[in-house]
Amino acid sequence: MAAGAPRVFVSHLSGVPVFDPNGDQVGRVRDLVAMLRVGGRPPRLLGLVVEVLSRRRIFLPMTRVTGIESGQVITTGVVNMRRFEQRPTERLVLGEFLDRRVRLVETGEEVTILDVSVSQLPARRDWEIDKYFVRKGKGGALRRKGETLTVEWSAVSGFSLEEDGQGAESLVATFEQLRPTDVANALHHLSPKRRAEVAAALDDDRLADVLEELPEDDQVEIIGKLQEERAADVLEAMDPDDAADLLSELPEADKERLLTLMRPDDAADVRRLMSYEERTAGGLMTTEPIILRPDATVADALARVRQADLSPALAAQVYVCRSPDETPTGKYLGTVHFQRLLRDPPYALVSSIVDSDLVPLTPDTPLPDVTSYLAAYNLVSVPVVDESGSLLGAVTVDDVLDHLLPEDWRETDFHGGEEIARGR
């Protein structure tokens, strides 16, 4: 950014695309790296943490940044694909500065940092933090009523201290437009202390979605730091199969205590899933597929499929069963695929277009057979039925993939990540 250009607030950089000189996208900005300095000098901005297309997070030095404008970052085109590892002297601006409580030097009044601005030094490629956007008061429930102001970097103190109970509202705001898997990736790279603070600031449904995308160790760590009542609420908001997987990683006493705090219906679903072997259809299935009675119409089915909180795999078909229409259901009659729903008139009954040719799986079907079944019939979801003919749930292709990939796949790069370097 040339001298004299407007300052850049870091919250505006979160998630913006990074391009090489040829216009090819390298990745997206996920954080900024700064170094505190002694001698009354402002913190120096060292570089950007960029998430490339393989979900690997790399370090892009500011000396490689040629422009920040119109919601994009332009680089020289030379990108080192080595994974970013934070050094002890470095601070993550979004992860550690936002929501931090500091004091105004002149009055000693406590303020909360909502945003940080950076600027480039004239005739150099060095960047510095120059101003903070802060809110007066201690934060908490009444923090939004406090006065806000922009102050020079030298007008605040307190960055050298380790802070307990740092808020996370401003950082969470930068995650608002991210998919749960991207938020999970961001949380995974935070310190355990900061990870717990961000988790505490997310609402139950959002945290549940994010937990489902995190490695097991991170899941256990976060759920263990929540108050038990809230942990039970988050488990209720998770898909039952994911909640069962998480609870199975906890000590027996903790598991039973959380199950007791959950709503009886939700706890019953989770207990039932935990009774099956992990690598079987019963252990893989979700207990909440779309279920309709035979007298439901195509219009009813399409209304259910439109629900925004359904995954694409679950929305791809509905299962027709006799009452009761919650798992375990009455007799399973068959499946109606989404494409068939689009071809028939809204008033048609689902019982008239049901596909009953495919034999459903039993809960003890082993994982290799489940995989072969999905591949052979080009399905994204398959019903699981017990010996009495009742629908127990459905296995979706994403849950199968979770168990086919290496256990640490969420912590590693997608295959081929090393080769995704631009400008080579």
CSV table of C-alpha atoms in Angstrom, one decimal:
chain,number,residue,atom,x,y,z
A,1,MET,CA,0.0,0.0,0.0
A,2,ALA,CA,1.5,3.3,-1.0
A,3,ALA,CA,2.3,6.0,1.5
A,4,GLY,CA,-0.7,8.2,2.2
A,5,ALA,CA,-3.2,5.5,1.4
A,6,PRO,CA,-6.0,4.9,4.0
A,7,ARG,CA,-5.1,2.6,6.9
A,8,VAL,CA,-6.3,-1.0,6.8
A,9,PHE,CA,-8.3,-2.4,9.7
A,10,VAL,CA,-7.5,-6.1,10.2
A,11,SER,CA,-11.1,-7.2,10.6
A,12,HIS,CA,-11.6,-6.3,6.9
A,13,LEU,CA,-8.7,-8.6,5.9
A,14,SER,CA,-10.2,-11.7,7.5
A,15,GLY,CA,-11.1,-14.2,4.7
A,16,VAL,CA,-10.1,-11.9,1.8
A,17,PRO,CA,-8.5,-13.7,-1.2
A,18,VAL,CA,-4.8,-13.6,-1.9
A,19,PHE,CA,-3.7,-13.5,-5.6
A,20,ASP,CA,-0.4,-13.8,-7.4
A,21,PRO,CA,0.5,-11.3,-10.1
A,22,ASN,CA,-1.1,-13.5,-12.8
A,23,GLY,CA,-4.5,-13.3,-11.0
A,24,ASP,CA,-4.5,-16.9,-9.7
A,25,GLN,CA,-5.8,-17.2,-6.2
A,26,VAL,CA,-3.2,-18.5,-3.7
A,27,GLY,CA,-5.6,-18.7,-0.8
A,28,ARG,CA,-7.4,-16.6,1.9
A,29,VAL,CA,-6.1,-14.5,4.8
A,30,ARG,CA,-6.9,-16.2,8.1
A,31,ASP,CA,-4.8,-14.1,10.5
A,32,LEU,CA,-1.9,-11.6,10.7
A,33,VAL,CA,1.4,-12.1,12.6
A,34,ALA,CA,2.9,-9.3,14.6
A,35,MET,CA,5.9,-8.9,16.9
A,36,LEU,CA,5.9,-6.7,20.0
A,37,ARG,CA,9.0,-4.5,20.3
A,38,VAL,CA,10.8,-2.7,23.1
A,39,GLY,CA,11.9,0.9,23.2
A,40,GLY,CA,8.6,2.6,22.6
A,41,ARG,CA,8.3,1.3,19.0
A,42,PRO,CA,5.0,0.2,17.6
A,43,PRO,CA,4.3,-3.6,17.0
A,44,ARG,CA,5.7,-4.7,13.7
A,45,LEU,CA,3.5,-6.6,11.3
A,46,LEU,CA,5.6,-9.6,10.1
A,47,GLY,CA,3.2,-11.2,7.6
A,48,LEU,CA,-0.1,-12.9,6.9
A,49,VAL,CA,-1.3,-16.4,7.8
A,50,VAL,CA,-2.8,-17.6,4.5
A,51,GLU,CA,-4.9,-20.8,4.1
A,52,VAL,CA,-4.1,-22.2,0.7
A,53,LEU,CA,-6.4,-24.4,-1.3
A,54,SER,CA,-5.3,-27.6,0.5
A,55,ARG,CA,-6.3,-26.0,3.8
A,56,ARG,CA,-2.7,-25.8,4.8
A,57,ARG,CA,-1.9,-22.6,6.6
A,58,ILE,CA,1.3,-20.9,5.4
A,59,PHE,CA,3.2,-17.8,6.3
A,60,LEU,CA,3.3,-14.9,3.8
A,61,PRO,CA,5.9,-12.3,4.8
A,62,MET,CA,4.8,-8.7,4.3
A,63,THR,CA,7.8,-8.2,2.1
A,64,ARG,CA,6.0,-10.4,-0.4
A,65,VAL,CA,2.8,-8.3,-0.3
A,66,THR,CA,2.7,-5.8,-3.1
A,67,GLY,CA,-0.8,-4.5,-2.6
A,68,ILE,CA,-3.9,-4.5,-0.3
A,69,GLU,CA,-6.8,-3.0,-2.1
A,70,SER,CA,-10.5,-3.6,-3.1
A,71,GLY,CA,-10.9,-6.6,-0.7
A,72,GLN,CA,-7.9,-8.5,-2.0
A,73,VAL,CA,-4.2,-9.0,-1.3
A,74,ILE,CA,-1.6,-9.2,-4.2
A,75,THR,CA,1.7,-11.1,-3.7
A,76,THR,CA,4.9,-11.2,-5.7
A,77,GLY,CA,4.0,-14.7,-6.7
A,78,VAL,CA,6.7,-16.5,-4.8
A,79,VAL,CA,5.1,-18.5,-2.0
A,80,ASN,CA,6.7,-20.8,0.5
A,81,MET,CA,4.3,-23.7,1.1
A,82,ARG,CA,5.9,-24.7,4.4
A,83,ARG,CA,3.3,-25.0,7.2
A,84,PHE,CA,3.0,-21.9,9.4
A,85,GLU,CA,4.2,-22.5,13.0
A,86,GLN,CA,3.9,-19.6,15.5
A,87,ARG,CA,7.1,-18.6,17.3
A,88,PRO,CA,7.2,-17.6,20.9
A,89,THR,CA,7.9,-13.9,20.1
A,90,GLU,CA,5.0,-13.7,17.6
A,91,ARG,CA,1.4,-12.7,18.2
A,92,LEU,CA,-1.7,-13.5,16.1
A,93,VAL,CA,-3.5,-10.2,15.6
A,94,LEU,CA,-7.0,-11.6,15.1
A,95,GLY,CA,-6.6,-14.5,17.4
A,96,GLU,CA,-4.9,-12.7,20.3
A,97,PHE,CA,-5.4,-8.9,20.0
A,98,LEU,CA,-9.1,-8.7,19.3
A,99,ASP,CA,-11.2,-8.6,22.5
A,100,ARG,CA,-8.1,-8.1,24.6
A,101,ARG,CA,-8.6,-5.8,27.6
A,102,VAL,CA,-5.9,-3.2,27.9
A,103,ARG,CA,-5.6,0.2,29.6
A,104,LEU,CA,-5.4,3.8,28.4
A,105,VAL,CA,-2.1,5.2,29.3
A,106,GLU,CA,-3.4,8.7,30.1
A,107,THR,CA,-6.3,7.8,32.4
A,108,GLY,CA,-5.7,4.1,33.4
A,109,GLU,CA,-9.2,3.3,32.2
A,110,GLU,CA,-9.8,-0.3,31.0
A,111,VAL,CA,-10.8,-0.7,27.4
A,112,THR,CA,-11.5,-3.6,25.0
A,113,ILE,CA,-9.8,-3.8,21.6
A,114,LEU,CA,-12.4,-4.3,18.9
A,115,ASP,CA,-10.2,-3.8,15.9
A,116,VAL,CA,-6.6,-3.0,14.9
A,117,SER,CA,-5.3,-0.9,12.0
A,118,VAL,CA,-2.0,-1.4,10.2
A,119,SER,CA,-0.1,0.9,7.8
A,120,GLN,CA,2.9,0.7,5.6
A,121,LEU,CA,6.0,2.9,6.3
A,122,PRO,CA,6.9,5.4,3.6
A,123,ALA,CA,9.3,4.1,0.9
A,124,ARG,CA,9.6,0.7,2.7
A,125,ARG,CA,7.9,-2.6,2.8
A,126,ASP,CA,7.7,-2.6,6.6
A,127,TRP,CA,4.2,-2.5,8.1
A,128,GLU,CA,3.3,-1.5,11.7
A,129,ILE,CA,0.3,-1.5,13.9
A,130,ASP,CA,-0.6,2.2,14.2
A,131,LYS,CA,-4.0,2.4,15.9
A,132,TYR,CA,-6.6,0.5,18.0
A,133,PHE,CA,-10.3,0.8,17.8
A,134,VAL,CA,-11.5,0.3,21.4
A,135,ARG,CA,-14.6,0.3,23.6
A,136,LYS,CA,-14.5,1.6,27.1
A,137,GLY,CA,-15.7,-0.6,30.0
A,138,LYS,CA,-14.8,-4.1,31.2
A,139,GLY,CA,-16.8,-5.9,28.5
A,140,GLY,CA,-19.4,-8.6,29.3
A,141,ALA,CA,-23.1,-8.2,28.9
A,142,LEU,CA,-23.1,-4.4,28.9
A,143,ARG,CA,-20.0,-3.9,26.7
A,144,ARG,CA,-22.0,-2.8,23.7
A,145,LYS,CA,-23.2,0.3,25.6
A,146,GLY,CA,-19.7,1.6,26.1
A,147,GLU,CA,-18.1,4.6,24.2
A,148,THR,CA,-16.0,3.6,21.3
A,149,LEU,CA,-12.9,5.5,20.0
A,150,THR,CA,-9.8,5.1,17.9
A,151,VAL,CA,-6.5,5.7,19.7
A,152,GLU,CA,-2.8,5.6,18.8
A,153,TRP,CA,-1.0,2.3,19.5
A,154,SER,CA,1.1,4.2,22.1
A,155,ALA,CA,-2.1,5.2,24.0
A,156,VAL,CA,-2.7,1.8,25.4
A,157,SER,CA,-0.7,-0.6,27.7
A,158,GLY,CA,-1.0,-4.2,28.8
A,159,PHE,CA,0.1,-6.3,25.8
A,160,SER,CA,2.9,-7.9,27.6
A,161,LEU,CA,0.6,-9.5,30.2
A,162,GLU,CA,-1.0,-12.9,29.9
A,163,GLU,CA,-4.7,-12.3,30.2
A,164,ASP,CA,-7.2,-14.5,31.9
A,165,GLY,CA,-10.8,-14.5,30.6
A,166,GLN,CA,-10.2,-12.7,27.4
A,167,GLY,CA,-13.4,-12.2,25.5
A,168,ALA,CA,-14.0,-13.4,21.9
A,169,GLU,CA,-16.9,-11.5,20.5
A,170,SER,CA,-14.9,-9.5,17.9
A,171,LEU,CA,-12.9,-12.6,16.8
A,172,VAL,CA,-16.2,-14.6,16.5
A,173,ALA,CA,-17.6,-11.8,14.3
A,174,THR,CA,-14.7,-12.4,11.8
A,175,PHE,CA,-15.9,-16.1,11.6
A,176,GLU,CA,-19.5,-15.2,10.8
A,177,GLN,CA,-19.3,-15.9,7.1
A,178,LEU,CA,-17.1,-19.0,7.3
A,179,ARG,CA,-18.3,-22.5,6.9
A,180,PRO,CA,-18.1,-24.7,10.1
A,181,THR,CA,-15.1,-26.6,8.7
A,182,ASP,CA,-13.2,-23.4,8.2
A,183,VAL,CA,-14.0,-22.1,11.7
A,184,ALA,CA,-12.9,-25.5,13.0
A,185,ASN,CA,-9.6,-25.2,11.2
A,186,ALA,CA,-9.1,-21.7,12.7
A,187,LEU,CA,-9.9,-23.0,16.2
A,188,HIS,CA,-7.5,-25.9,15.8
A,189,HIS,CA,-4.6,-23.4,15.2
A,190,LEU,CA,-5.4,-21.3,18.3
A,191,SER,CA,-3.9,-21.9,21.7
A,192,PRO,CA,-5.9,-24.0,24.1
A,193,LYS,CA,-6.7,-21.0,26.2
A,194,ARG,CA,-8.0,-18.9,23.2
A,195,ARG,CA,-9.8,-22.0,21.7
A,196,ALA,CA,-11.8,-22.3,25.0
A,197,GLU,CA,-12.7,-18.6,24.9
A,198,VAL,CA,-13.9,-18.7,21.3
A,199,ALA,CA,-15.9,-21.8,22.0
A,200,ALA,CA,-17.5,-20.1,25.0
A,201,ALA,CA,-18.6,-17.2,22.7
A,202,LEU,CA,-20.2,-19.3,20.0
A,203,ASP,CA,-23.9,-20.1,20.3
A,204,ASP,CA,-24.9,-23.7,20.9
A,205,ASP,CA,-25.9,-24.5,17.3
A,206,ARG,CA,-22.8,-22.9,15.8
A,207,LEU,CA,-20.5,-24.6,18.3
A,208,ALA,CA,-22.1,-28.0,17.6
A,209,ASP,CA,-21.5,-27.6,13.9
A,210,VAL,CA,-17.9,-26.6,14.5
A,211,LEU,CA,-17.3,-29.5,17.0
A,212,GLU,CA,-18.4,-32.0,14.3
A,213,GLU,CA,-15.6,-30.8,12.1
A,214,LEU,CA,-12.8,-30.8,14.7
A,215,PRO,CA,-10.3,-33.6,15.5
A,216,GLU,CA,-11.3,-35.8,18.5
A,217,ASP,CA,-8.6,-34.3,20.8
A,218,ASP,CA,-9.9,-30.8,20.2
A,219,GLN,CA,-13.5,-31.9,20.7
A,220,VAL,CA,-12.7,-33.6,24.1
A,221,GLU,CA,-10.7,-30.5,25.2
A,222,ILE,CA,-13.5,-28.0,24.4
A,223,ILE,CA,-16.4,-30.0,25.7
A,224,GLY,CA,-14.4,-30.6,28.9
A,225,LYS,CA,-14.0,-26.9,29.5
A,226,LEU,CA,-17.7,-26.1,29.1
A,227,GLN,CA,-20.0,-26.0,32.1
A,228,GLU,CA,-21.8,-29.3,32.2
A,229,GLU,CA,-25.3,-27.9,31.5
A,230,ARG,CA,-24.0,-26.1,28.4
A,231,ALA,CA,-22.0,-29.1,27.3
A,232,ALA,CA,-25.2,-31.2,27.4
A,233,ASP,CA,-27.0,-28.5,25.3
A,234,VAL,CA,-24.3,-28.5,22.7
A,235,LEU,CA,-24.4,-32.3,22.5
A,236,GLU,CA,-28.1,-32.1,21.9
A,237,ALA,CA,-27.5,-29.7,19.0
A,238,MET,CA,-25.0,-32.1,17.4
A,239,ASP,CA,-26.0,-34.8,15.0
A,240,PRO,CA,-26.7,-37.9,17.2
A,241,ASP,CA,-24.0,-40.0,15.6
A,242,ASP,CA,-21.4,-37.2,16.1
A,243,ALA,CA,-22.5,-36.8,19.7
A,244,ALA,CA,-22.2,-40.5,20.3
A,245,ASP,CA,-18.6,-40.5,18.8
A,246,LEU,CA,-17.6,-37.6,21.1
A,247,LEU,CA,-19.1,-39.1,24.2
A,248,SER,CA,-17.4,-42.4,23.5
A,249,GLU,CA,-14.0,-40.6,23.9
A,250,LEU,CA,-14.9,-39.4,27.4
A,251,PRO,CA,-14.3,-41.2,30.7
A,252,GLU,CA,-17.3,-43.3,31.7
A,253,ALA,CA,-18.3,-41.1,34.6
A,254,ASP,CA,-18.3,-37.9,32.5
A,255,LYS,CA,-20.2,-39.6,29.7
A,256,GLU,CA,-23.0,-40.8,32.0
A,257,ARG,CA,-23.2,-37.4,33.7
A,258,LEU,CA,-23.7,-35.6,30.4
A,259,LEU,CA,-26.2,-38.2,29.1
A,260,THR,CA,-28.2,-37.7,32.3
A,261,LEU,CA,-28.2,-33.9,31.7
A,262,MET,CA,-29.4,-34.3,28.1
A,263,ARG,CA,-33.1,-34.4,27.1
A,264,PRO,CA,-34.3,-38.0,27.5
A,265,ASP,CA,-35.2,-38.3,23.8
A,266,ASP,CA,-31.8,-37.1,22.6
A,267,ALA,CA,-30.0,-39.2,25.2
A,268,ALA,CA,-31.9,-42.3,24.1
A,269,ASP,CA,-30.8,-41.8,20.5
A,270,VAL,CA,-27.2,-41.4,21.5
A,271,ARG,CA,-27.3,-44.4,23.8
A,272,ARG,CA,-28.8,-46.5,21.1
A,273,LEU,CA,-26.0,-45.5,18.7
A,274,MET,CA,-23.3,-46.2,21.3
A,275,SER,CA,-24.6,-49.7,21.6
A,276,TYR,CA,-23.5,-50.6,18.1
A,277,GLU,CA,-20.0,-51.5,17.0
A,278,GLU,CA,-18.2,-48.4,15.7
A,279,ARG,CA,-17.4,-49.6,12.2
A,280,THR,CA,-20.9,-51.0,11.4
A,281,ALA,CA,-23.9,-49.5,9.8
A,282,GLY,CA,-25.5,-49.0,13.3
A,283,GLY,CA,-22.4,-47.2,14.6
A,284,LEU,CA,-22.2,-45.0,11.5
A,285,MET,CA,-25.8,-44.0,11.0
A,286,THR,CA,-27.7,-40.9,12.0
A,287,THR,CA,-31.1,-41.4,13.7
A,288,GLU,CA,-32.6,-38.2,12.1
A,289,PRO,CA,-33.2,-38.8,8.4
A,290,ILE,CA,-36.3,-37.4,6.7
A,291,ILE,CA,-39.2,-39.8,7.4
A,292,LEU,CA,-42.7,-39.5,6.0
A,293,ARG,CA,-45.8,-41.5,6.3
A,294,PRO,CA,-47.4,-43.1,3.2
A,295,ASP,CA,-50.2,-40.6,3.0
A,296,ALA,CA,-47.7,-37.6,2.7
A,297,THR,CA,-47.6,-35.8,-0.6
A,298,VAL,CA,-44.7,-34.8,-2.9
A,299,ALA,CA,-45.3,-31.2,-1.7
A,300,ASP,CA,-44.8,-32.4,1.9
A,301,ALA,CA,-41.6,-34.1,1.0
A,302,LEU,CA,-40.2,-31.1,-0.9
A,303,ALA,CA,-41.0,-28.9,2.1
A,304,ARG,CA,-39.0,-31.2,4.4
A,305,VAL,CA,-36.1,-31.4,1.9
A,306,ARG,CA,-35.9,-27.6,1.8
A,307,GLN,CA,-35.0,-27.3,5.5
A,308,ALA,CA,-31.8,-25.3,5.7
A,309,ASP,CA,-30.2,-27.3,8.5
A,310,LEU,CA,-30.2,-30.6,6.5
A,311,SER,CA,-26.9,-31.8,5.0
A,312,PRO,CA,-27.0,-32.4,1.2
A,313,ALA,CA,-26.7,-36.1,1.8
A,314,LEU,CA,-29.7,-36.3,4.1
A,315,ALA,CA,-31.8,-34.0,1.8
A,316,ALA,CA,-31.2,-36.3,-1.2
A,317,GLN,CA,-34.0,-38.7,-0.3
A,318,VAL,CA,-36.9,-39.3,2.1
A,319,TYR,CA,-37.8,-42.6,3.8
A,320,VAL,CA,-41.4,-43.7,3.8
A,321,CYS,CA,-42.5,-45.6,6.9
A,322,ARG,CA,-45.6,-46.4,8.8
A,323,SER,CA,-46.3,-44.8,12.1
A,324,PRO,CA,-44.5,-43.9,14.3
A,325,ASP,CA,-42.4,-41.7,12.1
A,326,GLU,CA,-39.5,-41.2,14.4
A,327,THR,CA,-36.7,-43.8,14.7
A,328,PRO,CA,-37.3,-46.7,15.4
A,329,THR,CA,-40.3,-46.3,13.0
A,330,GLY,CA,-43.1,-48.5,12.0
A,331,LYS,CA,-42.6,-50.8,9.0
A,332,TYR,CA,-40.1,-49.3,6.5
A,333,LEU,CA,-41.7,-49.2,3.0
A,334,GLY,CA,-39.0,-47.7,0.8
A,335,THR,CA,-37.1,-44.6,-0.4
A,336,VAL,CA,-38.1,-41.7,-2.6
A,337,HIS,CA,-35.2,-39.9,-4.2
A,338,PHE,CA,-35.0,-36.2,-4.6
A,339,GLN,CA,-35.0,-36.3,-8.4
A,340,ARG,CA,-38.2,-38.4,-8.4
A,341,LEU,CA,-39.8,-35.7,-6.2
A,342,LEU,CA,-39.0,-33.1,-8.8
A,343,ARG,CA,-40.6,-35.1,-11.6
A,344,ASP,CA,-44.0,-35.9,-10.0
A,345,PRO,CA,-46.9,-33.5,-9.3
A,346,PRO,CA,-47.1,-31.9,-5.8
A,347,TYR,CA,-50.4,-33.7,-5.0
A,348,ALA,CA,-49.0,-37.2,-5.7
A,349,LEU,CA,-48.6,-39.5,-2.6
A,350,VAL,CA,-45.1,-40.6,-1.8
A,351,SER,CA,-46.4,-44.1,-1.4
A,352,SER,CA,-47.1,-44.2,-5.1
A,353,ILE,CA,-43.6,-43.4,-6.2
A,354,VAL,CA,-41.6,-45.2,-3.5
A,355,ASP,CA,-38.5,-47.2,-4.5
A,356,SER,CA,-38.7,-50.6,-2.7
A,357,ASP,CA,-36.3,-52.5,-4.9
A,358,LEU,CA,-33.1,-51.8,-2.9
A,359,VAL,CA,-32.6,-54.0,0.1
A,360,PRO,CA,-31.8,-51.9,3.2
A,361,LEU,CA,-28.8,-52.6,5.5
A,362,THR,CA,-28.9,-54.2,8.9
A,363,PRO,CA,-27.3,-52.4,11.8
A,364,ASP,CA,-24.5,-55.0,12.0
A,365,THR,CA,-23.4,-54.6,8.4
A,366,PRO,CA,-19.6,-54.0,8.5
A,367,LEU,CA,-18.1,-50.8,7.1
A,368,PRO,CA,-16.6,-52.4,3.9
A,369,ASP,CA,-20.0,-53.7,2.9
A,370,VAL,CA,-21.6,-50.3,3.6
A,371,THR,CA,-19.0,-48.7,1.3
A,372,SER,CA,-19.5,-51.2,-1.4
A,373,TYR,CA,-23.3,-50.7,-1.2
A,374,LEU,CA,-23.1,-47.0,-1.6
A,375,ALA,CA,-20.6,-47.3,-4.5
A,376,ALA,CA,-22.6,-50.0,-6.3
A,377,TYR,CA,-25.8,-48.1,-6.4
A,378,ASN,CA,-24.4,-44.6,-6.6
A,379,LEU,CA,-26.1,-43.5,-3.4
A,380,VAL,CA,-25.2,-40.7,-0.9
A,381,SER,CA,-27.3,-42.2,1.9
A,382,VAL,CA,-28.7,-45.7,2.7
A,383,PRO,CA,-31.4,-46.8,5.2
A,384,VAL,CA,-30.6,-49.1,8.1
A,385,VAL,CA,-33.5,-51.4,9.2
A,386,ASP,CA,-33.8,-53.9,12.1
A,387,GLU,CA,-35.0,-57.5,11.9
A,388,SER,CA,-38.6,-56.4,12.5
A,389,GLY,CA,-38.6,-54.1,9.5
A,390,SER,CA,-38.4,-50.8,11.4
A,391,LEU,CA,-36.1,-48.0,10.1
A,392,LEU,CA,-33.4,-47.2,12.6
A,393,GLY,CA,-31.5,-44.5,10.7
A,394,ALA,CA,-29.5,-43.8,7.6
A,395,VAL,CA,-25.8,-43.9,6.8
A,396,THR,CA,-24.5,-41.0,4.8
A,397,VAL,CA,-21.5,-41.0,2.5
A,398,ASP,CA,-19.7,-38.3,4.6
A,399,ASP,CA,-19.8,-40.5,7.7
A,400,VAL,CA,-18.4,-43.4,5.7
A,401,LEU,CA,-15.6,-41.2,4.4
A,402,ASP,CA,-14.8,-40.1,8.0
A,403,HIS,CA,-14.0,-43.7,8.8
A,404,LEU,CA,-12.2,-44.6,5.6
A,405,LEU,CA,-9.7,-41.7,5.9
A,406,PRO,CA,-6.8,-41.8,8.3
A,407,GLU,CA,-7.8,-41.0,11.9
A,408,ASP,CA,-5.8,-37.7,11.8
A,409,TRP,CA,-7.1,-36.5,8.4
A,410,ARG,CA,-8.6,-33.4,9.9
A,411,GLU,CA,-5.2,-32.4,11.1
A,412,THR,CA,-3.4,-32.9,7.9
A,413,ASP,CA,-3.5,-31.4,4.4
A,414,PHE,CA,-5.6,-32.6,1.6
A,415,HIS,CA,-3.6,-34.9,-0.8
A,416,GLY,CA,-1.4,-32.9,-3.1
A,417,GLY,CA,-1.2,-29.8,-0.9
A,418,GLU,CA,2.6,-29.6,-1.4
A,419,GLU,CA,2.1,-28.9,-5.1
A,420,ILE,CA,-0.3,-26.0,-4.8
A,421,ALA,CA,2.2,-23.2,-5.0
A,422,ARG,CA,1.5,-20.3,-7.4
A,423,GLY,CA,4.0,-18.7,-9.6
A,424,ARG,CA,6.3,-21.7,-10.0
